[in-house]
PDB file of C-alpha atoms and ligand atoms in Angstrom:
ATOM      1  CA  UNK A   1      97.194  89.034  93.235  1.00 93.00           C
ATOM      2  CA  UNK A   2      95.205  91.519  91.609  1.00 97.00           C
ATOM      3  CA  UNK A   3      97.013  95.105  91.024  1.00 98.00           C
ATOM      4  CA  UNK A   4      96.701  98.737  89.219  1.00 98.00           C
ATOM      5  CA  UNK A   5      98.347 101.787  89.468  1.00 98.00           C
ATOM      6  CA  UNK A   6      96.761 103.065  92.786  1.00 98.00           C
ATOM      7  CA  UNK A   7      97.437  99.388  94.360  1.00 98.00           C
ATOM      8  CA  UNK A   8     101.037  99.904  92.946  1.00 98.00           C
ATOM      9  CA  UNK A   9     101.242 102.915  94.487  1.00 98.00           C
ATOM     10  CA  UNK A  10     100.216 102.440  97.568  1.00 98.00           C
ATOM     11  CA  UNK A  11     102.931  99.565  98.372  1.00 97.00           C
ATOM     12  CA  UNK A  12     105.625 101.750  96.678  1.00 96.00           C
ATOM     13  CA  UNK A  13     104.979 104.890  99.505  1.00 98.00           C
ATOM     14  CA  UNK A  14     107.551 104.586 102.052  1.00 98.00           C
ATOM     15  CA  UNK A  15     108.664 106.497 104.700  1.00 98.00           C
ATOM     16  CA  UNK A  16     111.490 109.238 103.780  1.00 98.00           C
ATOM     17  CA  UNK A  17     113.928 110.707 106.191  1.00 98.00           C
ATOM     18  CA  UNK A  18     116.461 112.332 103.969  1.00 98.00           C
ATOM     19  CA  UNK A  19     115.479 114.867 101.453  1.00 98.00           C
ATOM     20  CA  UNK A  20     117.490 116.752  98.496  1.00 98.00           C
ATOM     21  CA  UNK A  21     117.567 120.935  98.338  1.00 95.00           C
ATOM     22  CA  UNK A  22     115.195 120.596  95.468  1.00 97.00           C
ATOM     23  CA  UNK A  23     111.937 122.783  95.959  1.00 96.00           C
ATOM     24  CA  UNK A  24     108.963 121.658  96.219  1.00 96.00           C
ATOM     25  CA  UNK A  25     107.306 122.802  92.631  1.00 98.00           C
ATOM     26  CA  UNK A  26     103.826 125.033  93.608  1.00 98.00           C
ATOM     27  CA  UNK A  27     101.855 122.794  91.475  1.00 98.00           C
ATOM     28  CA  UNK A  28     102.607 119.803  93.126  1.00 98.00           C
ATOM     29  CA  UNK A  29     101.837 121.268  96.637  1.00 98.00           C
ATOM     30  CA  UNK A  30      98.500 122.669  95.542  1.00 98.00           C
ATOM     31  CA  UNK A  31      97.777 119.257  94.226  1.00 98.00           C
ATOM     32  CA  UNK A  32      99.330 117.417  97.785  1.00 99.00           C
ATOM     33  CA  UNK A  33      96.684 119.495 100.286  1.00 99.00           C
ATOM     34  CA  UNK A  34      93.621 119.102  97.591  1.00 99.00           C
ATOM     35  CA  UNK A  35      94.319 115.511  97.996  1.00 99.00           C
ATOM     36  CA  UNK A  36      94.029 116.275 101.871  1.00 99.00           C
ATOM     37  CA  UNK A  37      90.928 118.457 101.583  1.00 98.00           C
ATOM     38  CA  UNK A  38      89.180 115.527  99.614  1.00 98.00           C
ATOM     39  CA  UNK A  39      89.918 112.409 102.589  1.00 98.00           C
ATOM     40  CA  UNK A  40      86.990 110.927 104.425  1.00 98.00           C
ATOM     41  CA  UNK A  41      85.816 112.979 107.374  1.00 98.00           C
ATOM     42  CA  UNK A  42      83.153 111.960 110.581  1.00 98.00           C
ATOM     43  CA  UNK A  43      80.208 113.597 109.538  1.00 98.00           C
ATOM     44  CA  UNK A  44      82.075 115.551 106.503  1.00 98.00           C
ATOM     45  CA  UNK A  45      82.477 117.999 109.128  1.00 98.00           C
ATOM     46  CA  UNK A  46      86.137 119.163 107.776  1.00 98.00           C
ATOM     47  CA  UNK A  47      86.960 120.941 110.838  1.00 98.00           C
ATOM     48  CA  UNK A  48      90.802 120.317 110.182  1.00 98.00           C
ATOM     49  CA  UNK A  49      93.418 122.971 108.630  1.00 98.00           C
ATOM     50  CA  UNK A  50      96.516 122.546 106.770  1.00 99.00           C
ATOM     51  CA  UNK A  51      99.367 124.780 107.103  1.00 98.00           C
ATOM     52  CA  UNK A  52     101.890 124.469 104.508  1.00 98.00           C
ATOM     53  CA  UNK A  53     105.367 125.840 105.259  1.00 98.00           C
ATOM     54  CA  UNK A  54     107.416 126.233 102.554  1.00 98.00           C
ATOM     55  CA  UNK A  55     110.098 128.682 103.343  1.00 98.00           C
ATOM     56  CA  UNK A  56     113.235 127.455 104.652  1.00 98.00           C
ATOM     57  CA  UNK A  57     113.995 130.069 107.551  1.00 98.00           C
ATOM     58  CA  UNK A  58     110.405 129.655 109.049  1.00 98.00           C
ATOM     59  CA  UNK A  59     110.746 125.892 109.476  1.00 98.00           C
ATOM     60  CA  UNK A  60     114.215 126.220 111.238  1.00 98.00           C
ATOM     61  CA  UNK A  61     112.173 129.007 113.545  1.00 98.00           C
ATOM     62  CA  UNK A  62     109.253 126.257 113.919  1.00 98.00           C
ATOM     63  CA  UNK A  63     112.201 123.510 114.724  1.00 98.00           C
ATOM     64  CA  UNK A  64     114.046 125.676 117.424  1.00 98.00           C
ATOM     65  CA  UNK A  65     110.738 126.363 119.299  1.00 98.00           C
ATOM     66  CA  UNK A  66     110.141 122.445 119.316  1.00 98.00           C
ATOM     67  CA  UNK A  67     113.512 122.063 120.167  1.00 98.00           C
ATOM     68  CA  UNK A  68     112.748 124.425 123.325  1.00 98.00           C
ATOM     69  CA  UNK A  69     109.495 123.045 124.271  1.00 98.00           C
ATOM     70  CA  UNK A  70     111.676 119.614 124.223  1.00 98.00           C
ATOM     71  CA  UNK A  71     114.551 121.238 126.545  1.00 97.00           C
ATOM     72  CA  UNK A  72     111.850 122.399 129.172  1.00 96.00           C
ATOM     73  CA  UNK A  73     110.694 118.838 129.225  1.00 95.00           C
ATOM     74  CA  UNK A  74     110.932 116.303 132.368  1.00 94.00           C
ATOM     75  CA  UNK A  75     112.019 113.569 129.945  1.00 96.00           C
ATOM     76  CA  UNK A  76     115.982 112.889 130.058  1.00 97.00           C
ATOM     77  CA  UNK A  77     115.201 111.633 126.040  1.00 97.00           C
ATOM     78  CA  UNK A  78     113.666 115.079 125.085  1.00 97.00           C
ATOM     79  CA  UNK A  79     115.935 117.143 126.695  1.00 97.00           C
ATOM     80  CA  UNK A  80     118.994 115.591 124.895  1.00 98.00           C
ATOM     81  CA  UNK A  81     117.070 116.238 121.392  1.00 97.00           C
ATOM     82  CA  UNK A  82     115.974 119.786 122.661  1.00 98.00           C
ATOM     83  CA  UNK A  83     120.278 120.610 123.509  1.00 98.00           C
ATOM     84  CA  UNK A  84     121.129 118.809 120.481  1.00 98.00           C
ATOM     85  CA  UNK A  85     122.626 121.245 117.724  1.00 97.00           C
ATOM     86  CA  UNK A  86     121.871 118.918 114.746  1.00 98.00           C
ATOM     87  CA  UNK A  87     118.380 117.685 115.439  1.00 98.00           C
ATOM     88  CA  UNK A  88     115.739 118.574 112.894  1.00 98.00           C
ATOM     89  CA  UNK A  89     112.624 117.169 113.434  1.00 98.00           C
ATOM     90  CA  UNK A  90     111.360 117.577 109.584  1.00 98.00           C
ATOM     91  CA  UNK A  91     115.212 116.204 108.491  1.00 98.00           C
ATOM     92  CA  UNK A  92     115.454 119.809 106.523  1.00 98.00           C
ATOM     93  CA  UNK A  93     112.433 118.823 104.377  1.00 98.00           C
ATOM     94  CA  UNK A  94     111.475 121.734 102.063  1.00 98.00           C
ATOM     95  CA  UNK A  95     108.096 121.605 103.057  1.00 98.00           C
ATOM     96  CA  UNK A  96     105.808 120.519 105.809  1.00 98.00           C
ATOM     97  CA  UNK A  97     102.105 120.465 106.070  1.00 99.00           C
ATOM     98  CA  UNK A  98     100.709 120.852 109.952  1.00 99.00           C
ATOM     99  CA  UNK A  99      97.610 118.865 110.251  1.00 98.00           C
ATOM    100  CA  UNK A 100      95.661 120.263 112.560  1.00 98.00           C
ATOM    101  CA  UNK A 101      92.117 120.173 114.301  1.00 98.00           C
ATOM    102  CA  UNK A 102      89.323 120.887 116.713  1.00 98.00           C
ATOM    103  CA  UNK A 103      90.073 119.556 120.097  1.00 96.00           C
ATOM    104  CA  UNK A 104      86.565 118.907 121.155  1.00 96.00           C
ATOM    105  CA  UNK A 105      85.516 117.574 117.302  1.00 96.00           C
ATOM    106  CA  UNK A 106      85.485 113.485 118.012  1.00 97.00           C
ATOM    107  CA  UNK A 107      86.704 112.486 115.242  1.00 98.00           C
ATOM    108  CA  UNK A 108      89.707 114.826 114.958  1.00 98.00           C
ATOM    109  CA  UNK A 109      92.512 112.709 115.123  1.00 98.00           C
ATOM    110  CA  UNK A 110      91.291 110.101 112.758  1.00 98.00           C
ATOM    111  CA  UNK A 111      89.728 113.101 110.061  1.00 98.00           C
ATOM    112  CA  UNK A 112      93.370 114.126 110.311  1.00 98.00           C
ATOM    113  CA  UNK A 113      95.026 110.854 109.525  1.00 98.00           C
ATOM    114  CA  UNK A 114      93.149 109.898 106.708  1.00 99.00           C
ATOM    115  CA  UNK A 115      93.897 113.185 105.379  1.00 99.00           C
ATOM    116  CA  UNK A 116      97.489 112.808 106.040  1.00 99.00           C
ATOM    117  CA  UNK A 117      97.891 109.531 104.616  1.00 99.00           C
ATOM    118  CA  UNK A 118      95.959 110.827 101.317  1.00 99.00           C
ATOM    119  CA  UNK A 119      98.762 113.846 100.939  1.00 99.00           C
ATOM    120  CA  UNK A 120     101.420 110.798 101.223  1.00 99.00           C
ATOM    121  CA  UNK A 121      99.984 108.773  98.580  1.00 99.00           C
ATOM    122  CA  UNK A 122      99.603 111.893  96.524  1.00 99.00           C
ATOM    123  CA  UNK A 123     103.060 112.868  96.807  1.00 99.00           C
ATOM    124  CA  UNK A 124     104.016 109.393  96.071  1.00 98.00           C
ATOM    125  CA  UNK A 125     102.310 109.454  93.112  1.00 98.00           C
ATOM    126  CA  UNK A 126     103.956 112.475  92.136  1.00 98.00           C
ATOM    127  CA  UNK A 127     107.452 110.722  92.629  1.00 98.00           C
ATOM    128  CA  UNK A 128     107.851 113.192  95.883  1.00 98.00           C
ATOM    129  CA  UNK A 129     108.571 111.395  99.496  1.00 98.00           C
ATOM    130  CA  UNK A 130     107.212 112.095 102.609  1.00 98.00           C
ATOM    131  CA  UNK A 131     107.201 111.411 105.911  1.00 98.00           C
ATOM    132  CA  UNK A 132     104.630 111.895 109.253  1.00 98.00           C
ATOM    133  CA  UNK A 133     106.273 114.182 111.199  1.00 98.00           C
ATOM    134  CA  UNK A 134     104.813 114.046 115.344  1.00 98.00           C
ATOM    135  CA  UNK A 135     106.668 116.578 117.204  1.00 98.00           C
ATOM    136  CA  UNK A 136     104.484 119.016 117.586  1.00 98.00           C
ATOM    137  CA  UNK A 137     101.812 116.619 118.945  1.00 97.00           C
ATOM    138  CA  UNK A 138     103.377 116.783 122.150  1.00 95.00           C
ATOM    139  CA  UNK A 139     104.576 120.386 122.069  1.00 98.00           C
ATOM    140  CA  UNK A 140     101.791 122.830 120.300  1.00 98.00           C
ATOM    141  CA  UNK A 141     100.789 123.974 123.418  1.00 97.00           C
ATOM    142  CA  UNK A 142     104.135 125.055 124.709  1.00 98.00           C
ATOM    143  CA  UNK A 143     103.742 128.770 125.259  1.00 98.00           C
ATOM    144  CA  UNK A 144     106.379 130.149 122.377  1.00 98.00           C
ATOM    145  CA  UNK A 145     105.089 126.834 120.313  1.00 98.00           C
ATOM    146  CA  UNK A 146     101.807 127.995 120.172  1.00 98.00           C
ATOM    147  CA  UNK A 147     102.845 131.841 119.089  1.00 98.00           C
ATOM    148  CA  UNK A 148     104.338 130.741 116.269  1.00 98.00           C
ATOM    149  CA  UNK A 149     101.952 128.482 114.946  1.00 98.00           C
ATOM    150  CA  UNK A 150      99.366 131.570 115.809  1.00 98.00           C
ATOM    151  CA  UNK A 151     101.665 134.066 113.657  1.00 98.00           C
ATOM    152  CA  UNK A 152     101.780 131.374 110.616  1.00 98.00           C
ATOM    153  CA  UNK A 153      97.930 130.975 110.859  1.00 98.00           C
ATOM    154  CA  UNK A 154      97.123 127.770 112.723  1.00 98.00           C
ATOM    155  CA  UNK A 155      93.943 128.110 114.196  1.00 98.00           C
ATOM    156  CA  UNK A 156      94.198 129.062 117.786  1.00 97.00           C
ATOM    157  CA  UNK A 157      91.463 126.637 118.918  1.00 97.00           C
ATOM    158  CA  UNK A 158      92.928 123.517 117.392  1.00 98.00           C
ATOM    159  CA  UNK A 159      95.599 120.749 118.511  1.00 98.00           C
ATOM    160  CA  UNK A 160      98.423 119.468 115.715  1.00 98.00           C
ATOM    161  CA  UNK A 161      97.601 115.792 115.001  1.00 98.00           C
ATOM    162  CA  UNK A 162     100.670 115.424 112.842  1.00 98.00           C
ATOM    163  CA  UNK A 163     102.755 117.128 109.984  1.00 98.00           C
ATOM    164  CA  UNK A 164     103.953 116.000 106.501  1.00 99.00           C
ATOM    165  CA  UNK A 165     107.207 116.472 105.513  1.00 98.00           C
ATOM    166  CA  UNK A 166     107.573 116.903 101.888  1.00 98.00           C
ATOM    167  CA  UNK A 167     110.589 116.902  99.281  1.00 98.00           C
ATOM    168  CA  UNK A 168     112.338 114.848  96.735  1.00 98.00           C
ATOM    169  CA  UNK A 169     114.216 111.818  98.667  1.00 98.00           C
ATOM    170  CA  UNK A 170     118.021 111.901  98.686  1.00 98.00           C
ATOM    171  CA  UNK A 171     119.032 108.749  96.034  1.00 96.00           C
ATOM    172  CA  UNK A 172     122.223 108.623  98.308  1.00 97.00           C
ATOM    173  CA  UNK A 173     120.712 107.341 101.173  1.00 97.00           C
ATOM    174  CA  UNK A 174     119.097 103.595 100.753  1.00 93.00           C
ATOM    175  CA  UNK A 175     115.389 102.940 101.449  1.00 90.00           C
ATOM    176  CA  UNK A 176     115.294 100.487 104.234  1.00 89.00           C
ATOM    177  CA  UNK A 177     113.428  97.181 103.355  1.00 91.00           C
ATOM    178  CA  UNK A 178     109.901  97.239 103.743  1.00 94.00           C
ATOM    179  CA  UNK A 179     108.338  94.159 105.852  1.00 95.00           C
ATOM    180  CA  UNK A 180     105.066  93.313 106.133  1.00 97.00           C
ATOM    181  CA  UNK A 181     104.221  91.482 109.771  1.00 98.00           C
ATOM    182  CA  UNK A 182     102.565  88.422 108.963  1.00 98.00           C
ATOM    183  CA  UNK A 183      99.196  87.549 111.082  1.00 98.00           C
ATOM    184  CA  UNK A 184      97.540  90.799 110.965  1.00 98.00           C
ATOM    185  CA  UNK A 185      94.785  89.744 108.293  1.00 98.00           C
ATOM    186  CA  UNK A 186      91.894  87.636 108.736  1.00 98.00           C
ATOM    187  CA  UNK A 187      89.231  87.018 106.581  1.00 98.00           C
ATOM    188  CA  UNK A 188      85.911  85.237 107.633  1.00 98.00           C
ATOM    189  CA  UNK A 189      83.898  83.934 104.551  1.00 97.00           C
TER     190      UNK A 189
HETATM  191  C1  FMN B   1     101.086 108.091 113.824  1.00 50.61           C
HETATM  192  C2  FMN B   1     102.468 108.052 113.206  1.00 50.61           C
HETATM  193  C3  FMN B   1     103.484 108.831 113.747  1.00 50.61           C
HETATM  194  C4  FMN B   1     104.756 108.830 113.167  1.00 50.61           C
HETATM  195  N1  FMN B   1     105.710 109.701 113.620  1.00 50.61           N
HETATM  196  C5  FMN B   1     106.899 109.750 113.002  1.00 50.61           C
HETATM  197  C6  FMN B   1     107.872 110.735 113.369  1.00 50.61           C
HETATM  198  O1  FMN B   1     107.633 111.605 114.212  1.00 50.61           O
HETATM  199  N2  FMN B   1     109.075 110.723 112.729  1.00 50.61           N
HETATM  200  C7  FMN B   1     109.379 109.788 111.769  1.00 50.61           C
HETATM  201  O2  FMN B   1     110.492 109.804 111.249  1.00 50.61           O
HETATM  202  N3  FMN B   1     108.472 108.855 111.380  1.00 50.61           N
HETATM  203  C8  FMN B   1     107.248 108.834 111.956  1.00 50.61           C
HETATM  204  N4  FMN B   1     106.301 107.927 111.536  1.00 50.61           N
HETATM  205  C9  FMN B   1     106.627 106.994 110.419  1.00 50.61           C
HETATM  206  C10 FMN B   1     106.753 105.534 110.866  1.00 50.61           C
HETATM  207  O3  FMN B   1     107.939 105.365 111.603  1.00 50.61           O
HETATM  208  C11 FMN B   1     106.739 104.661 109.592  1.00 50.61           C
HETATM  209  O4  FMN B   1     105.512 104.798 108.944  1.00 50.61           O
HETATM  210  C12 FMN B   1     106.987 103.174 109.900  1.00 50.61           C
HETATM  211  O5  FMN B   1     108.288 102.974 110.375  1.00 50.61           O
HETATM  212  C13 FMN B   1     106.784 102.279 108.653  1.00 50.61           C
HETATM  213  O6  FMN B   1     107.656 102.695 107.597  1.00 50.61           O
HETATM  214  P1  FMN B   1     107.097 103.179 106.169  1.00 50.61           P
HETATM  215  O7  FMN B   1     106.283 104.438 106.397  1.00 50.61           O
HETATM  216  O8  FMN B   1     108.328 103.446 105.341  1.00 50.61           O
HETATM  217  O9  FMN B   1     106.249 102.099 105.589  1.00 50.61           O
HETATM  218  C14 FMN B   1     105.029 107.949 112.076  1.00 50.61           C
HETATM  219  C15 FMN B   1     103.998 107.164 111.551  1.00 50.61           C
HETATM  220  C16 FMN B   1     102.732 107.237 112.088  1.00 50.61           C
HETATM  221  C17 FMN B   1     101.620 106.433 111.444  1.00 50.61           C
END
């Protein structure tokens, strides 16, 4: 099998859902959203914004309105998270990036992935974990939702697609194994 660093890199990103109190340095921020602002767009259009968050009280502020949007919800699943004292949706990340974009633009959602999936790679380059983060897919239009993201600076006339949560992985909690489903390739020579 043929491999380099990117290739190496790519397999070693994983998912991370416990994160130290380190801060995230500046530098390797700035260098996480440039990766972002250089993915593939339809039509290089770049209609998407990134919000980074890096300050502690504003994402518990951002989690409680999700957490209220949630407890307004018809779904029994929701509400339980949106009563729940100890549910974080970011897992008390120090940062997260909101990915956001044009609702009308076609190709929002996918712009928005690949640029996601570029800052996770970055970071894992960087030896920095990460994680896609979808609450506020469902709830950026809640009323006191949509203030806050306003007052932070997400454009008023876009939809979240997802968030990046960003910090150095807890070594005390184990990376679950990573497998591959078999039967999702097929090549045609
Ligand atoms: C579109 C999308 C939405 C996701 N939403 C969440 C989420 O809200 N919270 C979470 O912990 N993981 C979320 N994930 C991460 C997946 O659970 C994860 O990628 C999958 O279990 C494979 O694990 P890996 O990323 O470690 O390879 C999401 C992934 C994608 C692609």
């Amino acid at each position: 099998m043929m491999t380099n660093e990117v290739l190496e890199n790519i397999k070693a990103r994983r998912s991370v859902r416990a994160y130290t109190d380190q801060p995230l340095p500046e530098e390797a921020l700035v260098a996480i959203l440039e990766a972002a602002t250089y993915a593939p767009s339809g039509m290089h259009l770049e209609t998407w914004h990134f919000t980074a968050v890096a300050n502690a009280d504003k994402l518990v502020a951002l989690n409680e309105r999700i957490k209220g949007a949630f407890a307004k919800s018809g779904d029994k699943h929701l509400q339980e998270r949106g009563h729940n004292k100890a549910y974080n949706c970011y897992y008390h990340a120090p940062a997260l990036v909101i990915v956001s974009n044009e609702t009308t633009q076609w190709w929002a959602g996918l712009d928005c992935a690949c640029a996601i999936e570029n800052m996770f790679l970055a970071a894992c380059s960087l030896g920095i974990g990460s994680c896609w983060i979808n609450q506020l897919g469902t709830t950026c239009d809640d009323p006191e939702v949509r203030a806050f993201l306003t007052s932070i600076g997400v454009p008023e006339n876009h939809k979240v697609y997802g968030c990046v949560a960003l910090g150095y992985a807890d070594p005390k909690v184990p990376m679950r194994e990573k497998k591959i489903k078999a039967g999702t390739v097929t090549v045609v020579r």
